[in-house]
Coordinates of C-alpha atoms and ligand atoms in Angstrom, one line a residue:
M125 CA 165.1 175.7 170.0
T126 CA 164.5 178.0 167.2
Q127 CA 165.2 176.6 163.8
Y128 CA 163.3 176.1 160.7
P129 CA 162.2 172.5 160.2
D130 CA 163.5 169.8 158.1
L131 CA 161.0 169.7 155.0
Q132 CA 159.6 166.1 154.7
L133 CA 156.3 164.3 153.6
Y134 CA 154.5 162.6 156.5
I135 CA 152.9 159.4 155.1
G136 CA 151.4 156.4 157.3
G137 CA 152.8 157.9 160.6
A138 CA 156.6 158.3 159.3
W139 CA 158.7 161.1 157.8
K140 CA 159.9 160.4 154.5
K141 CA 162.6 162.2 152.2
A142 CA 161.5 163.1 148.5
A143 CA 162.7 164.8 145.4
E144 CA 163.6 168.4 146.1
G145 CA 161.4 170.9 144.3
Q146 CA 161.1 174.9 144.7
P147 CA 163.1 176.8 147.2
V148 CA 161.4 177.9 150.3
L149 CA 162.3 181.8 150.3
N150 CA 162.1 184.2 153.5
P151 CA 160.3 186.9 152.0
A152 CA 161.9 189.4 154.1
D153 CA 165.5 189.1 152.3
E154 CA 164.7 186.4 149.3
S155 CA 167.2 183.9 151.1
V156 CA 166.7 180.1 150.7
I157 CA 165.7 178.4 154.1
G158 CA 164.7 175.2 152.7
M159 CA 163.5 172.9 149.8
V160 CA 160.2 171.7 149.5
P161 CA 159.8 168.0 149.0
I162 CA 158.0 166.8 146.0
A163 CA 155.7 163.7 146.3
S164 CA 155.8 161.2 143.4
R165 CA 152.9 159.3 142.1
S166 CA 154.1 156.4 144.5
D167 CA 154.4 158.6 147.6
L168 CA 150.6 159.7 146.8
D169 CA 149.7 156.0 146.3
A170 CA 151.2 155.3 149.7
A171 CA 149.3 158.3 151.2
L172 CA 146.1 156.9 149.9
A173 CA 146.8 153.3 151.2
A174 CA 147.9 154.7 154.5
A175 CA 144.7 156.9 154.7
A176 CA 142.7 153.9 154.3
D177 CA 144.0 152.1 157.0
G178 CA 144.0 155.4 159.1
F179 CA 140.3 155.5 158.4
R180 CA 139.4 152.1 159.6
T181 CA 141.4 152.7 162.8
W182 CA 140.3 156.3 163.3
S183 CA 136.5 155.9 162.6
R184 CA 136.2 153.2 165.2
T185 CA 138.2 155.0 167.5
S186 CA 135.6 156.4 170.5
P187 CA 134.9 160.1 170.0
A188 CA 136.4 160.8 173.5
K189 CA 139.7 159.0 172.8
R190 CA 139.8 161.2 169.5
A191 CA 139.6 164.3 171.4
E192 CA 141.9 163.2 173.9
V193 CA 144.7 162.7 170.8
M194 CA 143.6 166.1 169.5
L195 CA 143.9 167.9 173.1
R196 CA 147.2 166.4 173.4
A197 CA 148.6 167.6 170.3
A198 CA 147.0 171.2 170.7
R199 CA 149.1 171.2 174.1
L200 CA 152.1 170.4 172.5
M201 CA 151.5 172.9 169.7
R202 CA 151.2 175.5 172.7
E203 CA 154.2 174.7 174.2
R204 CA 156.2 174.9 170.9
V205 CA 154.7 177.9 170.3
E206 CA 158.0 179.8 170.1
E207 CA 159.6 177.7 167.6
I208 CA 156.7 177.5 165.5
A209 CA 156.3 181.1 165.3
Y210 CA 159.8 181.6 164.2
A211 CA 159.5 179.3 161.5
I212 CA 156.2 180.9 160.2
T213 CA 157.8 184.2 160.5
L214 CA 160.8 183.1 158.4
E215 CA 158.8 181.6 155.6
H216 CA 155.8 184.0 155.7
G217 CA 157.2 187.4 156.8
K218 CA 154.6 187.9 159.5
P219 CA 155.4 190.0 162.6
I220 CA 156.4 187.3 165.1
A221 CA 153.7 188.5 167.7
Q222 CA 151.1 187.7 164.7
A223 CA 152.8 184.2 164.0
R224 CA 152.3 183.3 167.8
L225 CA 148.8 184.3 167.7
E226 CA 148.4 182.2 164.6
V227 CA 149.7 179.1 166.6
V228 CA 147.3 179.9 169.5
R229 CA 144.4 180.2 167.2
G230 CA 145.1 177.0 165.4
C231 CA 145.2 175.3 168.7
E232 CA 141.5 176.7 169.3
F233 CA 140.4 175.3 166.1
F234 CA 141.7 171.9 167.1
E235 CA 140.4 172.3 170.9
W236 CA 136.8 173.4 169.7
D237 CA 136.8 170.6 167.2
A238 CA 138.0 168.0 169.5
A239 CA 135.3 168.8 171.9
E240 CA 132.5 169.5 169.3
G241 CA 133.5 166.2 167.6
Q242 CA 132.1 164.2 170.6
R243 CA 128.6 166.1 170.2
T244 CA 127.9 165.0 166.6
Y245 CA 124.7 163.4 167.8
G246 CA 122.0 161.8 165.9
R247 CA 118.1 161.5 166.4
L248 CA 115.2 159.1 167.0
I249 CA 112.1 160.1 164.9
P250 CA 108.8 159.3 166.3
S251 CA 106.9 157.1 164.1
E252 CA 104.3 154.6 164.3
P253 CA 104.7 151.6 166.7
G254 CA 106.8 148.8 165.7
I255 CA 109.3 150.6 163.6
K256 CA 112.0 153.3 164.4
Y257 CA 113.8 155.8 162.4
I258 CA 117.4 156.5 163.4
V259 CA 119.3 159.2 161.8
M260 CA 123.1 158.7 162.2
H261 CA 126.2 161.0 161.6
Q262 CA 128.9 158.9 160.4
P263 CA 132.6 160.1 159.0
I264 CA 132.5 160.7 155.6
G265 CA 135.8 158.9 154.7
M266 CA 139.3 160.2 153.4
V267 CA 139.3 164.1 153.0
A268 CA 141.7 165.5 150.2
A269 CA 142.5 169.0 151.3
F270 CA 144.4 171.8 150.0
S271 CA 145.7 174.7 152.2
P272 CA 147.1 178.2 151.1
W273 CA 150.1 180.1 152.3
N274 CA 148.6 183.0 154.1
F275 CA 148.2 181.3 157.3
P276 CA 150.9 178.2 157.3
L277 CA 149.2 176.7 160.7
S278 CA 145.9 177.8 161.3
Q279 CA 144.6 177.3 157.7
P280 CA 145.6 173.4 157.8
A281 CA 144.3 173.4 161.1
R282 CA 140.9 174.0 160.1
K283 CA 140.6 170.9 157.6
I284 CA 142.8 168.5 159.9
G285 CA 140.5 169.6 162.9
G286 CA 137.3 168.9 161.0
A287 CA 138.4 165.7 159.6
L288 CA 140.1 164.3 162.8
A289 CA 137.1 165.4 165.1
T290 CA 134.7 163.5 163.3
G291 CA 136.7 160.3 162.6
C292 CA 137.8 161.0 158.9
S293 CA 141.4 160.4 157.8
I294 CA 143.2 163.2 155.7
I295 CA 145.8 163.9 153.1
L296 CA 146.6 167.7 153.3
K297 CA 148.7 169.2 150.4
A298 CA 149.7 172.2 152.3
A299 CA 151.2 175.4 150.4
E300 CA 154.8 174.7 149.2
E301 CA 155.6 178.2 149.8
T302 CA 154.8 178.0 153.5
P303 CA 155.6 174.5 154.5
A304 CA 156.5 174.9 158.0
G305 CA 153.2 175.2 159.8
A306 CA 151.8 172.1 158.4
I307 CA 155.0 170.2 159.4
H308 CA 154.9 171.5 163.0
I309 CA 151.0 170.0 163.1
A310 CA 152.2 166.8 161.7
R311 CA 155.0 166.7 164.4
A312 CA 152.5 167.5 167.2
F313 CA 149.9 164.7 166.3
H314 CA 152.8 162.1 165.7
D315 CA 153.9 162.8 169.3
A316 CA 150.5 163.0 170.6
G317 CA 150.0 159.5 169.6
L318 CA 147.6 159.9 166.4
P319 CA 147.6 156.4 164.9
P320 CA 149.6 156.2 161.5
G321 CA 147.7 157.1 158.3
V322 CA 145.0 159.4 159.8
L323 CA 146.8 162.5 159.0
N324 CA 149.1 162.5 155.9
L325 CA 151.1 165.5 154.5
V326 CA 152.2 165.9 151.1
F327 CA 153.5 168.8 149.1
G328 CA 154.2 169.0 145.2
V329 CA 153.0 170.5 142.0
P330 CA 149.3 171.4 143.2
S331 CA 147.6 170.7 140.1
E332 CA 149.0 167.2 139.7
I333 CA 148.2 166.4 143.1
S334 CA 144.4 167.3 142.9
E335 CA 143.9 165.6 139.6
Y336 CA 145.4 162.6 141.0
L337 CA 143.6 162.6 144.4
I338 CA 140.0 163.8 143.5
P339 CA 139.0 161.3 141.2
K340 CA 140.3 158.4 143.6
D341 CA 137.1 156.4 145.1
Q342 CA 138.8 156.5 148.3
T343 CA 138.4 160.5 148.2
R344 CA 135.0 161.3 149.8
L345 CA 135.5 165.4 150.5
I346 CA 137.6 167.9 149.0
A347 CA 138.3 170.8 151.1
F348 CA 140.2 173.8 149.8
T349 CA 141.1 177.3 150.7
G350 CA 142.6 179.6 148.1
S351 CA 141.4 181.7 145.1
T352 CA 138.0 181.4 143.6
A353 CA 139.4 180.7 140.3
V354 CA 141.2 177.4 141.5
G355 CA 138.2 176.7 143.8
K356 CA 136.3 176.9 140.7
K357 CA 138.6 174.1 138.9
L358 CA 138.7 171.9 141.7
T359 CA 134.9 172.1 141.9
E360 CA 134.4 171.2 138.5
M361 CA 136.8 168.1 138.8
A362 CA 134.9 167.1 141.9
A363 CA 131.5 167.4 140.2
R364 CA 132.7 165.1 137.5
H365 CA 133.0 162.5 140.2
M366 CA 130.1 163.6 142.0
K367 CA 132.2 164.4 145.3
P368 CA 131.1 167.1 147.8
V369 CA 133.3 170.0 148.3
L370 CA 134.0 172.6 151.1
M371 CA 135.3 175.8 149.5
E372 CA 136.9 178.6 151.3
L373 CA 137.7 181.4 148.3
G374 CA 138.4 184.9 148.0
G375 CA 136.9 188.0 149.3
H376 CA 136.8 191.5 149.0
A377 CA 135.4 192.9 152.3
P378 CA 133.2 196.2 152.5
V379 CA 133.1 198.2 155.6
I380 CA 130.3 200.5 156.2
V381 CA 131.2 203.6 158.4
C382 CA 127.9 205.2 159.4
D383 CA 127.6 208.7 160.3
D384 CA 126.8 208.1 164.2
V385 CA 130.3 206.8 165.0
E386 CA 133.5 208.6 165.8
P387 CA 135.4 208.7 162.7
V388 CA 139.0 208.8 163.9
V389 CA 138.9 206.1 166.3
T390 CA 137.0 204.0 163.7
A391 CA 139.7 204.9 161.0
I392 CA 142.7 204.0 163.4
T393 CA 141.1 200.7 164.4
S394 CA 140.5 199.9 160.6
A395 CA 144.2 200.7 159.8
I396 CA 145.5 198.7 162.3
R397 CA 143.2 195.7 161.1
K398 CA 144.0 196.3 157.5
A399 CA 147.9 196.0 158.2
R400 CA 147.3 192.2 159.9
N401 CA 149.0 190.0 157.8
S402 CA 150.0 192.6 155.6
G403 CA 146.4 192.3 154.2
Q404 CA 146.7 188.9 153.1
V405 CA 143.7 187.7 154.5
C406 CA 140.4 186.6 152.8
T407 CA 138.4 188.6 155.3
S408 CA 140.6 191.7 155.4
P409 CA 138.8 195.0 155.5
T410 CA 139.5 196.6 151.9
R411 CA 136.4 198.8 150.5
F412 CA 135.4 201.5 153.1
Y413 CA 132.2 203.2 152.3
V414 CA 131.9 206.1 154.7
Q415 CA 128.9 208.2 155.1
K416 CA 129.7 211.7 153.7
P417 CA 129.8 213.9 156.9
L418 CA 132.7 211.7 158.1
Y419 CA 134.4 211.1 155.1
D420 CA 137.3 213.8 155.2
A421 CA 137.8 213.3 158.9
F422 CA 138.0 209.4 158.6
S423 CA 140.2 209.3 155.3
K424 CA 142.7 211.7 156.8
A425 CA 143.1 209.7 160.2
F426 CA 143.3 206.4 158.3
A427 CA 146.0 207.8 156.1
E428 CA 147.9 209.5 159.0
K429 CA 147.7 206.1 161.1
A430 CA 148.8 204.3 157.9
R431 CA 151.8 206.3 157.7
T432 CA 153.2 205.4 160.9
V433 CA 152.9 201.7 160.6
T434 CA 156.5 200.1 160.8
V435 CA 157.3 198.0 158.0
G436 CA 160.1 195.5 158.4
N437 CA 161.4 192.1 159.0
G438 CA 159.2 190.1 161.2
L439 CA 161.6 189.2 163.7
N440 CA 162.2 192.6 164.8
S441 CA 160.2 193.2 167.7
C442 CA 159.2 196.6 166.6
T443 CA 157.9 195.6 163.0
Q444 CA 154.1 196.0 163.0
M445 CA 153.8 194.8 159.2
G446 CA 156.0 192.3 157.5
P447 CA 156.9 191.9 153.9
L448 CA 154.4 190.3 151.3
A449 CA 154.7 186.5 151.3
N450 CA 155.9 186.4 147.6
H451 CA 156.7 188.3 144.6
R452 CA 153.2 187.9 142.9
R453 CA 151.7 190.1 145.6
I454 CA 154.2 192.9 144.7
E455 CA 153.3 192.6 141.2
A456 CA 149.4 192.5 141.9
L457 CA 149.5 195.6 144.2
E458 CA 151.6 197.9 141.6
T459 CA 149.2 196.9 138.9
L460 CA 146.1 197.7 141.1
V461 CA 147.5 201.0 142.3
A462 CA 148.7 202.0 138.9
D463 CA 145.3 201.4 137.4
A464 CA 143.4 203.2 140.1
K465 CA 145.7 206.2 139.8
A466 CA 145.3 206.2 135.9
K467 CA 141.6 206.4 136.7
G468 CA 141.5 209.3 139.1
A469 CA 142.0 207.6 142.7
R470 CA 144.1 209.9 145.0
V471 CA 146.9 208.1 147.0
L472 CA 146.6 209.0 150.6
A473 CA 149.3 206.8 151.9
G474 CA 151.9 204.3 150.4
G475 CA 151.5 203.3 147.0
E476 CA 155.3 202.0 145.8
R477 CA 157.4 199.2 146.7
L478 CA 159.9 199.8 149.7
G479 CA 163.4 198.8 148.5
N480 CA 164.0 196.1 146.3
R481 CA 165.3 193.2 148.4
G482 CA 162.5 191.6 150.6
Y483 CA 158.9 192.0 149.3
F484 CA 157.9 195.1 151.3
F485 CA 155.1 197.1 150.5
P486 CA 153.4 200.1 152.7
L487 CA 150.1 200.2 153.9
T488 CA 148.5 202.1 151.1
V489 CA 145.1 204.0 151.1
L490 CA 143.5 205.2 148.1
A491 CA 140.5 207.4 148.0
D492 CA 138.0 208.5 145.5
L493 CA 138.3 205.4 143.2
P494 CA 135.7 204.8 140.5
D495 CA 133.6 201.7 140.6
D496 CA 135.5 200.4 137.4
A497 CA 139.2 200.6 139.0
R498 CA 140.3 197.0 139.3
A499 CA 141.2 197.3 142.8
M500 CA 137.5 197.9 143.4
R501 CA 136.3 194.5 141.8
E502 CA 139.6 192.4 142.1
E503 CA 140.8 191.0 145.6
P504 CA 143.9 192.8 146.4
F505 CA 145.2 190.0 149.0
G506 CA 147.6 192.8 150.0
P507 CA 147.8 196.1 152.2
L508 CA 145.5 198.1 150.2
A509 CA 142.7 200.1 151.9
L510 CA 140.1 201.8 149.2
I511 CA 138.1 204.7 150.9
N512 CA 134.9 206.1 149.1
P513 CA 132.2 208.2 150.3
V514 CA 128.5 207.2 150.3
S515 CA 125.4 209.2 150.8
S516 CA 123.0 206.6 152.5
I517 CA 123.2 203.2 154.1
D518 CA 121.0 202.1 151.4
E519 CA 123.7 203.0 148.8
A520 CA 126.7 201.6 151.0
I521 CA 124.5 198.2 151.0
E522 CA 124.0 198.5 147.2
K523 CA 127.8 199.0 146.8
A524 CA 129.0 196.3 149.3
N525 CA 126.8 193.7 147.4
A526 CA 127.9 194.9 143.9
L527 CA 130.7 192.4 143.5
P528 CA 130.3 188.4 143.2
F529 CA 132.3 188.1 146.4
G530 CA 130.3 187.7 149.7
L531 CA 132.8 186.6 152.3
A532 CA 133.1 188.8 155.3
A533 CA 131.6 192.5 155.6
Y534 CA 131.8 194.9 158.5
A535 CA 129.8 198.1 159.7
F536 CA 130.3 200.7 162.5
T537 CA 127.1 202.2 164.1
H538 CA 125.7 202.9 167.3
S539 CA 122.4 202.6 166.1
A540 CA 120.6 199.2 166.4
R541 CA 118.4 199.8 163.3
N542 CA 121.3 200.4 161.3
A543 CA 122.8 197.4 162.4
D544 CA 120.0 195.3 161.8
R545 CA 119.3 196.8 158.3
L546 CA 123.4 196.1 157.5
A547 CA 123.1 192.5 159.0
E548 CA 120.0 191.6 157.0
G549 CA 120.8 193.3 153.6
I550 CA 124.8 192.6 153.0
E551 CA 125.1 189.4 150.8
A552 CA 127.9 187.9 152.9
G553 CA 128.5 184.6 155.2
N554 CA 129.9 186.6 157.9
V555 CA 128.7 190.2 159.0
S556 CA 130.7 191.8 161.8
I557 CA 129.1 195.0 163.6
N558 CA 131.5 197.2 165.5
T559 CA 134.2 194.5 165.4
L560 CA 136.6 193.5 162.7
E561 CA 136.9 190.0 163.7
A562 CA 135.4 187.7 161.2
S563 CA 135.6 184.5 162.8
V564 CA 136.2 182.2 165.6
A565 CA 136.6 178.8 166.4
E566 CA 133.0 178.3 167.7
T567 CA 131.1 180.5 164.9
P568 CA 130.7 179.2 161.3
F569 CA 132.7 180.9 158.7
G570 CA 132.3 180.9 154.8
G571 CA 131.1 182.6 152.0
V572 CA 128.1 183.1 149.6
K573 CA 128.5 183.6 146.0
E574 CA 131.9 183.3 144.4
S575 CA 133.5 183.4 147.9
G576 CA 132.7 179.7 148.0
Y577 CA 130.7 176.9 149.5
G578 CA 130.2 175.3 153.0
R579 CA 131.4 176.6 156.4
E580 CA 134.4 176.0 158.7
G581 CA 134.4 176.2 162.3
G582 CA 131.3 175.9 164.8
M583 CA 129.1 172.9 164.8
E584 CA 128.3 173.6 161.2
G585 CA 132.0 173.4 160.1
L586 CA 131.8 169.6 161.4
S587 CA 128.8 168.7 159.4
H588 CA 130.5 168.4 156.0
Y589 CA 132.8 165.7 157.3
T590 CA 129.7 163.6 158.1
I591 CA 127.4 161.9 156.0
I592 CA 123.8 161.5 157.3
K593 CA 122.4 157.9 157.4
N594 CA 118.8 157.2 157.9
V595 CA 118.4 153.7 159.5
S596 CA 114.7 152.4 159.4
H597 CA 114.4 149.5 161.7
R598 CA 111.0 147.6 162.1
M599 CA 110.9 145.3 165.2
M600 CA 110.4 141.7 164.4
Ligands
LIG731 P1 146.3 180.3 144.0 O1 144.8 180.2 143.9 O2 147.1 179.9 142.8 O3 146.9 179.5 144.9 C1 146.1 179.5 146.5 C2 146.5 178.1 146.9 O4 146.1 177.1 146.1 C3 147.8 177.5 146.9 O5 148.4 177.1 148.3 C4 148.3 176.8 145.9 O6 149.1 175.8 146.0 C5 146.9 176.1 145.7 N1 146.5 175.6 144.1 C6 146.6 176.2 143.2 N2 146.3 175.5 142.2 C7 145.9 174.4 142.7 C8 145.1 173.3 142.2 N3 145.3 173.0 140.8 N4 145.3 172.2 142.7 C9 145.2 172.4 144.3 N5 145.7 173.4 144.8 C10 145.9 174.6 144.0 O7 146.5 181.9 144.5 P2 148.0 182.5 144.7 O8 148.7 183.2 143.5 O9 148.9 181.7 145.6 O10 147.2 183.6 145.5 C11 146.4 184.6 144.9 C12 145.2 184.7 145.1 O11 144.7 183.3 146.2 C13 144.9 185.8 146.1 O12 144.7 187.1 145.6 C14 143.7 185.3 147.1 O13 142.5 185.9 146.0 C15 143.7 183.8 146.8 N6 144.1 183.3 148.4 C16 142.9 183.0 149.1 C17 143.2 182.7 150.3 C18 142.1 182.6 151.3 O14 142.3 182.5 152.5 N7 141.0 182.6 150.8 C19 144.7 182.2 150.8 C20 145.5 182.5 149.8 C21 145.2 182.9 148.7

């Protein structure tokens, strides 16, 4: 069965209709595919009450039982992959094959977290006779989470997985522009037997919901993925109430291409990766710093590959890159390209919107950009590759580190010495050498500098969802 789901809130284990807010648009043709439900104050109060009940039940459920429910939900999502992928492509635009991979990736997050949640071990600290010091990890409480539109299923999965694996309850405000991914997660958990109130899903006016939930006593962690600007706002608000935050924010990933690699293969690999999700990925490879001997061959091969990428409706099986997810991205890319051209950049491929219905923009390659071009400093969050020559690895590291971002970074080299220098020297939470994959379920993912705070994934990811309690016990 492939149809776009009915959009409702999910509170206290039940689906709830709500006032209709903005239309959900198919970015491939701008048609309306649904109306997002808007949570009222009383819906949010109901979600808070339900999450309190949910926390009482879930935090006292054994880790093994929690894992069982999570694995059952992941299994259901795997079984429903076609239906979910169809809905994601409809609301987001990405090619259906990428939507399927996103569903699988989301399931991997749940499966990893389910297993790792059973290993939140404490420790017993050796001490003088007669007293024991016991360190315990307890679930932090209710999590207020906010997920963005670029990965409608796998972004919510990160937050729900962390919360549920550790015994927390969660109110998730998922993206209004792409609500179906989170709705399918809630459906799967409902069908898997998750107790009411453990997972609550709302939509609405983002600032109103965050301003209402963050100050509440019951909210013990704020988890957000989105832009640095909004992340800072939420972090300030959280600080006023002394709440911890988990912030996964913007990036502007550098890619350093050393002169010991094969330029054409590296360029083709890079162009394919750049097209993923139409470049709307916080880890998307963006600033290519290529050592001079390879520069011409690399730029030429990248541009040639970019021109062959088929852009179209994600439901067509031959589409390699779908539309951008919303009109804001078209405007942002047009502005960045115009500014770069005015400052002397060369356009090697793409550069202009395709058609005027649907948010299509080609894979665009710019070369020889001055450091003050806006695209070199602002996250394009779109299919924009920026290629510049460098004379040395030291220069490349300096340029890579010049921005306030530090999320993902990449390098290509056959030299172990280069690889070590790059891994040590680049300021980023994730450095990938000879691969453009920045994170998988079992590794910690997150940023330094203005790219955020905290980690999602791996054993480190779960630590944010627990508090550490030390118990000192003198034997009487
Ligand atoms: P945005 O920051 O306004 O929105 C990002 C997400 O945050 C959306 O889901 C939105 O609903 C939510 N949000 C916005 N204001 C909020 C608030 N006050 N309280 C709670 N949630 C709030 O950005 P946008 O226009 O949707 O996207 C533009 C930029 O966002 C991109 O250029 C990119 O830098 C960043 N972004 C990053 C990621 C990521 O994976 N890190 C994902 C999406 C967007």
